[in-house]
Short mmCIF file of C-alpha atoms in Angstrom, two decimals:
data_model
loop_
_atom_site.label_atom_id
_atom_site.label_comp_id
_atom_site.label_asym_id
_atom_site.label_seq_id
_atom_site.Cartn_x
_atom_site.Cartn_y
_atom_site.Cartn_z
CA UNK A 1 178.25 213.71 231.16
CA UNK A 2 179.87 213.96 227.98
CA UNK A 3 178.52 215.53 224.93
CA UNK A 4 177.61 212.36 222.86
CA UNK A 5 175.19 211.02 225.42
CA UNK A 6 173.57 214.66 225.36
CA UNK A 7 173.47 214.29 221.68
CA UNK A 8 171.78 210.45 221.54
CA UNK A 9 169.58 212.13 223.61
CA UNK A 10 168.47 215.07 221.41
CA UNK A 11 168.36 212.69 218.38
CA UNK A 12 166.33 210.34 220.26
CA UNK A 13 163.55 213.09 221.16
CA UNK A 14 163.29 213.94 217.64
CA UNK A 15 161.86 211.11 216.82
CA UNK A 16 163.04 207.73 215.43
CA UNK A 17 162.29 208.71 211.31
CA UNK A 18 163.12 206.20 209.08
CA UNK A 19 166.26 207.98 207.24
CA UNK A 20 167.84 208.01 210.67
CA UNK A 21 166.98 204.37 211.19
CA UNK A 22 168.26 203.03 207.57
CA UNK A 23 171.65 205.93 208.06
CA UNK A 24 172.29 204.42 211.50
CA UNK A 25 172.23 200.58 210.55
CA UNK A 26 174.31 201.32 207.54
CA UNK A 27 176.65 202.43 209.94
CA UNK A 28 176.66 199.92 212.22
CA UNK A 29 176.91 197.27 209.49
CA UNK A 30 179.85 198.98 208.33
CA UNK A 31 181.53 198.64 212.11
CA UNK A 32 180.74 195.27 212.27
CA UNK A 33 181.99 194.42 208.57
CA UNK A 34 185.09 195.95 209.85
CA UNK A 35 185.43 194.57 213.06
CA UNK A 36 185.28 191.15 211.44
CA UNK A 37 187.99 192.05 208.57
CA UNK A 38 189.93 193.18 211.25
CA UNK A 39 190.06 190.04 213.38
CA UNK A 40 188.37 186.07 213.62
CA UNK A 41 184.47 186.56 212.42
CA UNK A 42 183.47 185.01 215.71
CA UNK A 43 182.59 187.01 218.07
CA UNK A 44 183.53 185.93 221.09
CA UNK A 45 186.83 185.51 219.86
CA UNK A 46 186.91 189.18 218.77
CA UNK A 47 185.91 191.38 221.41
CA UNK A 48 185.70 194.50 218.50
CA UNK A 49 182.99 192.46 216.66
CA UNK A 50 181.40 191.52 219.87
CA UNK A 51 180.57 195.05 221.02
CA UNK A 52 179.87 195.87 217.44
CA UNK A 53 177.21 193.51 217.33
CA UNK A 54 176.08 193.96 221.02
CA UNK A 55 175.80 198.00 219.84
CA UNK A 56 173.43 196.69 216.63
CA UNK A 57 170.99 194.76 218.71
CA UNK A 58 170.79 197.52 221.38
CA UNK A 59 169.33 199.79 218.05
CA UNK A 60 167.23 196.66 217.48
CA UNK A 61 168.69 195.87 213.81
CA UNK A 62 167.65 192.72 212.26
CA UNK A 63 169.52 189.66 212.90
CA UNK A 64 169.56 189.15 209.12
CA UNK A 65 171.64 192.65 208.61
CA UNK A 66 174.17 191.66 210.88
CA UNK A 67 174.86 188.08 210.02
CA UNK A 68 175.01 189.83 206.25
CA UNK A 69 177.72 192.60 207.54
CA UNK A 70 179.39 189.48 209.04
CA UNK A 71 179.22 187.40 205.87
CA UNK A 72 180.63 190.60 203.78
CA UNK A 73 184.00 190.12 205.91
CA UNK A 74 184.41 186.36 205.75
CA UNK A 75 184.07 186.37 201.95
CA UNK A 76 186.35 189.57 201.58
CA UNK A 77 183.56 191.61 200.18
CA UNK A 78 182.60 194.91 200.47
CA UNK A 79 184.98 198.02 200.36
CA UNK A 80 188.40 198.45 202.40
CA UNK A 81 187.47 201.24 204.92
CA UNK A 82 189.91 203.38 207.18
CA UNK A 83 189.80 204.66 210.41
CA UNK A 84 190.17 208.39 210.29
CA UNK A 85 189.99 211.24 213.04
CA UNK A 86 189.21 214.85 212.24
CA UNK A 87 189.63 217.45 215.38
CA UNK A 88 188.14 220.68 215.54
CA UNK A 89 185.90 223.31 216.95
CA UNK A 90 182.47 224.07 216.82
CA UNK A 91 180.30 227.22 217.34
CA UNK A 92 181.31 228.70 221.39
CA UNK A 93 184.44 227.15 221.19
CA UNK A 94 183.15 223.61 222.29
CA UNK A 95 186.20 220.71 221.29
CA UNK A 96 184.81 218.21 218.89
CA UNK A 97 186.76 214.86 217.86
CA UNK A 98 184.82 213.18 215.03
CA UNK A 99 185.67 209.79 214.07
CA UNK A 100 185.28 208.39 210.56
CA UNK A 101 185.25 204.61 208.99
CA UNK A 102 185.73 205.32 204.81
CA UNK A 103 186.90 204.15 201.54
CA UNK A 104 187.38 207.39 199.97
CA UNK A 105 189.78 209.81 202.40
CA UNK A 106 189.13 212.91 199.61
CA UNK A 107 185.19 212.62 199.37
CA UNK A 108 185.32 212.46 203.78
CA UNK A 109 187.37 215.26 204.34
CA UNK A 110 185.93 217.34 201.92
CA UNK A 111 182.67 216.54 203.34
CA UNK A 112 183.65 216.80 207.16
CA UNK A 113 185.48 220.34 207.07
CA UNK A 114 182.27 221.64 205.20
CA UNK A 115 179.64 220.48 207.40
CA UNK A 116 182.03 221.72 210.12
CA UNK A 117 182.68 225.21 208.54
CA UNK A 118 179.19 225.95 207.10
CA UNK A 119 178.09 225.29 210.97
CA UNK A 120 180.22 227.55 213.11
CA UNK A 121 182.84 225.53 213.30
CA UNK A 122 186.63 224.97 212.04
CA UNK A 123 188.77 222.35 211.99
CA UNK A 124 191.90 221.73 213.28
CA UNK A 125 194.95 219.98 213.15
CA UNK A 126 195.85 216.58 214.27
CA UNK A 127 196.53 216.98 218.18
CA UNK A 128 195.20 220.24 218.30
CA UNK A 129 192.01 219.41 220.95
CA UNK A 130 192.55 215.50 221.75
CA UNK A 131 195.36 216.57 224.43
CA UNK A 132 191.72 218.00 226.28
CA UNK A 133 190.40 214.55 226.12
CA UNK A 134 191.27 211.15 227.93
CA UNK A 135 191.00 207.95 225.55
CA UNK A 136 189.29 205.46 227.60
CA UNK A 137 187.08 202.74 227.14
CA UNK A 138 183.30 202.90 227.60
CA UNK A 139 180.31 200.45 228.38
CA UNK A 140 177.04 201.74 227.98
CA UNK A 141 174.10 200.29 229.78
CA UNK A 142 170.65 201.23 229.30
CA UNK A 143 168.69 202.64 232.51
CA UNK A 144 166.90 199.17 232.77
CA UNK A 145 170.16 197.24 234.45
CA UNK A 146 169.97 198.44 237.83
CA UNK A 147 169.73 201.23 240.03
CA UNK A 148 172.95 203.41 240.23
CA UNK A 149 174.33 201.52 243.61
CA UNK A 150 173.58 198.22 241.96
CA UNK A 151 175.52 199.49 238.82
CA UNK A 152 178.48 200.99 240.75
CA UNK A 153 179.00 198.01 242.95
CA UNK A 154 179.55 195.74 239.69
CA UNK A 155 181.84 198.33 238.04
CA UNK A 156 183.98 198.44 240.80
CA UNK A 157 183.89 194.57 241.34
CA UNK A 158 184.78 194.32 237.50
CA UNK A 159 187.90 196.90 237.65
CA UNK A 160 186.02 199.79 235.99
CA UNK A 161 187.70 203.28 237.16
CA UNK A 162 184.50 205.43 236.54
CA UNK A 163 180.78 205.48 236.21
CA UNK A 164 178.15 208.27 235.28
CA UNK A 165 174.43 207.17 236.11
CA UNK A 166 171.51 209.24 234.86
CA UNK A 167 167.37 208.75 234.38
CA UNK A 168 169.12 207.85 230.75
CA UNK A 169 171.63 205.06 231.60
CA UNK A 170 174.64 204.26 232.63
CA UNK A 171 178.38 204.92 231.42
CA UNK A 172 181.45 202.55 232.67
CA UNK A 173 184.72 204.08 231.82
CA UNK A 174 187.56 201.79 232.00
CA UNK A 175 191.00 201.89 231.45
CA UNK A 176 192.16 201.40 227.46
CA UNK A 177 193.22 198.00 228.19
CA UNK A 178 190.89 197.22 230.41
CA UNK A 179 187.91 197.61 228.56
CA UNK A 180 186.89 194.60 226.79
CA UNK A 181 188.08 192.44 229.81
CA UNK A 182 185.24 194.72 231.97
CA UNK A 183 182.77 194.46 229.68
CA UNK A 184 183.39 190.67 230.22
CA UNK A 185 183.11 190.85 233.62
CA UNK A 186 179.88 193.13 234.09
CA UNK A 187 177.48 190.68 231.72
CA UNK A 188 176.96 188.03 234.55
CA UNK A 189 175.78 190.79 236.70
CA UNK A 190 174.16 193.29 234.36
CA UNK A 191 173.52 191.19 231.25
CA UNK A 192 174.81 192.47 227.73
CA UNK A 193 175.49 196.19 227.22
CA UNK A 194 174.24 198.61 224.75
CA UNK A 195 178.02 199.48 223.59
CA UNK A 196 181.71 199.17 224.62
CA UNK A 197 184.13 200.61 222.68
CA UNK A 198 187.14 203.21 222.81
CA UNK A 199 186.12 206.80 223.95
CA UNK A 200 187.58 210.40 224.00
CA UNK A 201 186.20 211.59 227.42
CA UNK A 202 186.61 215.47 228.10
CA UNK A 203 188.46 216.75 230.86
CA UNK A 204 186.79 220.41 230.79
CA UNK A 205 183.18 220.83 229.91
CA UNK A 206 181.91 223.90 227.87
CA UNK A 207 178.62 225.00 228.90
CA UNK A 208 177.11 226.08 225.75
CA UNK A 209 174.18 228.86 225.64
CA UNK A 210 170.54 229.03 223.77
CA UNK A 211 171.88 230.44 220.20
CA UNK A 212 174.93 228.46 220.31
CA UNK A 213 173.06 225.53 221.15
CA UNK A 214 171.00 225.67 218.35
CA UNK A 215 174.12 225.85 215.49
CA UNK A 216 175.86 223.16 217.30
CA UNK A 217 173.05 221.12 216.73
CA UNK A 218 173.01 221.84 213.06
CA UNK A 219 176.28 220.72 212.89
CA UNK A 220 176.23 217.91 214.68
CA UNK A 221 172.71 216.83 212.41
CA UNK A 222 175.36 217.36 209.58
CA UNK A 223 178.13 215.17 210.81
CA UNK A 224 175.25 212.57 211.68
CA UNK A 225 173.79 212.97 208.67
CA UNK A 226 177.15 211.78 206.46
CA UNK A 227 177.69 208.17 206.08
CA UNK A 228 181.61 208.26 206.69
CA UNK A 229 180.97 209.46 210.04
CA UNK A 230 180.43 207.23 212.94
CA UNK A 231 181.03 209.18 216.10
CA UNK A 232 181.18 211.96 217.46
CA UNK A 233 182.49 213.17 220.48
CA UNK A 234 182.82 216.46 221.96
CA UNK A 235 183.25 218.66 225.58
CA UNK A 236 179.58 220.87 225.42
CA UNK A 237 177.25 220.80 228.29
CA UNK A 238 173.58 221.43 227.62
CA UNK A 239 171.57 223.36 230.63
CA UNK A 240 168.07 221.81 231.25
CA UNK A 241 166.37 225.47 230.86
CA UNK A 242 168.47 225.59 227.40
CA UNK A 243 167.36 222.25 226.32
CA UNK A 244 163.80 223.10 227.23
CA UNK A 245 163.99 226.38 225.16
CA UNK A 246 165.38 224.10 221.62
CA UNK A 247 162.30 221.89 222.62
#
C-alpha cells in the first residue's frame, strides 16, 4: 500500500485534536475554492470540484464551509493559488513527492526544504524521484462499501486497472484519463467515495526501520503541519512490529 494511506493512518491513531481538524478543512476549502476557479462551480459539471467536495464530507466538514469555499470562487474572491510539486528524500532514503496549492511560491519553498532538511531529509530536483512513481488516478472508499470481492468486481466492471483492499479501505487506481469517468461509474454500486483525485503511486517500496520510522514521522507531522501543503506522497513501508514499537 502506498505510504499516504500508512500515514492517514498514523494521523488518525493520534487522535482527531482540534488544530488538525481546523488545518485539514482549511485545506480542503482551499481545494475546493480552487477546483471551482478552475472550472463551472457546479459540481457535477466539474468532476475536480466534485471529488473535492466528496473528499470534505468524507472528513465530515460542515456544509456551510463548503458552500462558503464554493461562494469564494464564483465571486472571484480569495487569493490566486498555484499548484506546485517539490521532490525529495527523506530519512532511509524513502522517495517523497509533496504537492503544494499557494499564493506565495517564496514563503512555500522556504518552508518545505526546511521542514524537509531539519527532518532527515533533502530535496531534490524536479524529476529527480517522480520517474519511481506512476501518476494515476485514485478512488478511495472507506472499509464500509463492501467486502474486497464485492469491491473488485465493481472496479473491474467500471474499467479500474487496480485495487488494494485492507481492514482500512479500499484504493481504485485507474488510468489518468480514466479516473473521473470510474469514479462515475462505481457510485451506483458503492455509493460516493471518500476521494478521487490524481496520484503518484510507487513502483518500489522502501521498508523503513524503528529509528527511521520515527524521523520520517516528524517530517511528515511537519509537511502536514504547513498550510501550503496538501499531499503527500511517498514509497516507505511501515512493518506491523515497527508500527507497534512508535505506538
Amino acid at each position: 500500500m502506498a505510504g499516504h494511506s500508512k500515514f492517514k493512518n498514523i494521523m488518525h491513531r493520534k487522535g482527531a485534536q482540534d488544530k488538525k481538524r481546523s488545518a485539514m478543512f482549511s485545506k480542503l476549502s482551499r481545494e475546493i475554492t480552487v477546483a471551482a476557479k478552475m472550472g463551472l462551480a457546479d459540481p457535477d459539471m466539474n468532476p475536480r470540484l466534485r471529488a473535492a467536495i466528496n473528499a470534505a464530507k468524507a472528513q465530515s466538514m460542515p456544509k456551510d464551509n463548503i458552500q462558503r469555499a464554493i461562494d469564494k470562487a464564483s465571486k472571484g474572491e480569495g487569493d490566486n493559488y498555484e499548484e506546485i510539486r517539490y521532490e525529495g528524500f527523506g530519512p532511509a532514503g524513502v522517495s517523497l513527492i509533496i504537492e503544494a496549492l499557494t499564493d506565495n511560491r517564496n514563503r512555500t519553498a522556504t518552508n518545505v526544504r526546511t521542514a524537509v532538511s531539519k527532518n532527515g531529509g533533502n530535496l531534490g530536483t524536479a524529476g529527480s524521484v517522480s520517474h519511481g512513481f506512476d501518476r494515476l488516478g485514485l478512488i478511495s472508499y472507506p472499509a464500509s462499501a463492501g467486502d474486497a470481492e464485492k469491491v473488485f468486481e465493481a472496479a473491474l466492471e467500471a474499467g479500474a486497472e487496480d485495487v488494494t483492499s485492507s481492514e482500512d479501505g479500499h484504493e481504485i487506481w485507474t488510468g489518468q484519463g480514466d479516473l473521473h469517468e470510474v469514479a462515475k461509474a462505481l457510485e451506483p454500486v458503492l455509493g460516493e467515495s471518500e476521494g478521487a483525485k490524481l496520484a503518484w503511486r510507487p513502483q518500489t517500496m522502501v521498508t523503513v526501520g524503528a529509528d527511521d520510522a520515527a524521523t520520517l514521522f516528524k517530517l511528515l507531522d511537519a509537511l502536514d503541519d504547513d498550510d501550503d501543503v496538501q499531499t503527500v506522497w511517498g514509497n516507505y513501508e511501515i512493518p506491523d512490529d515497527v508500527m507497534e514499537k512508535l505506538g
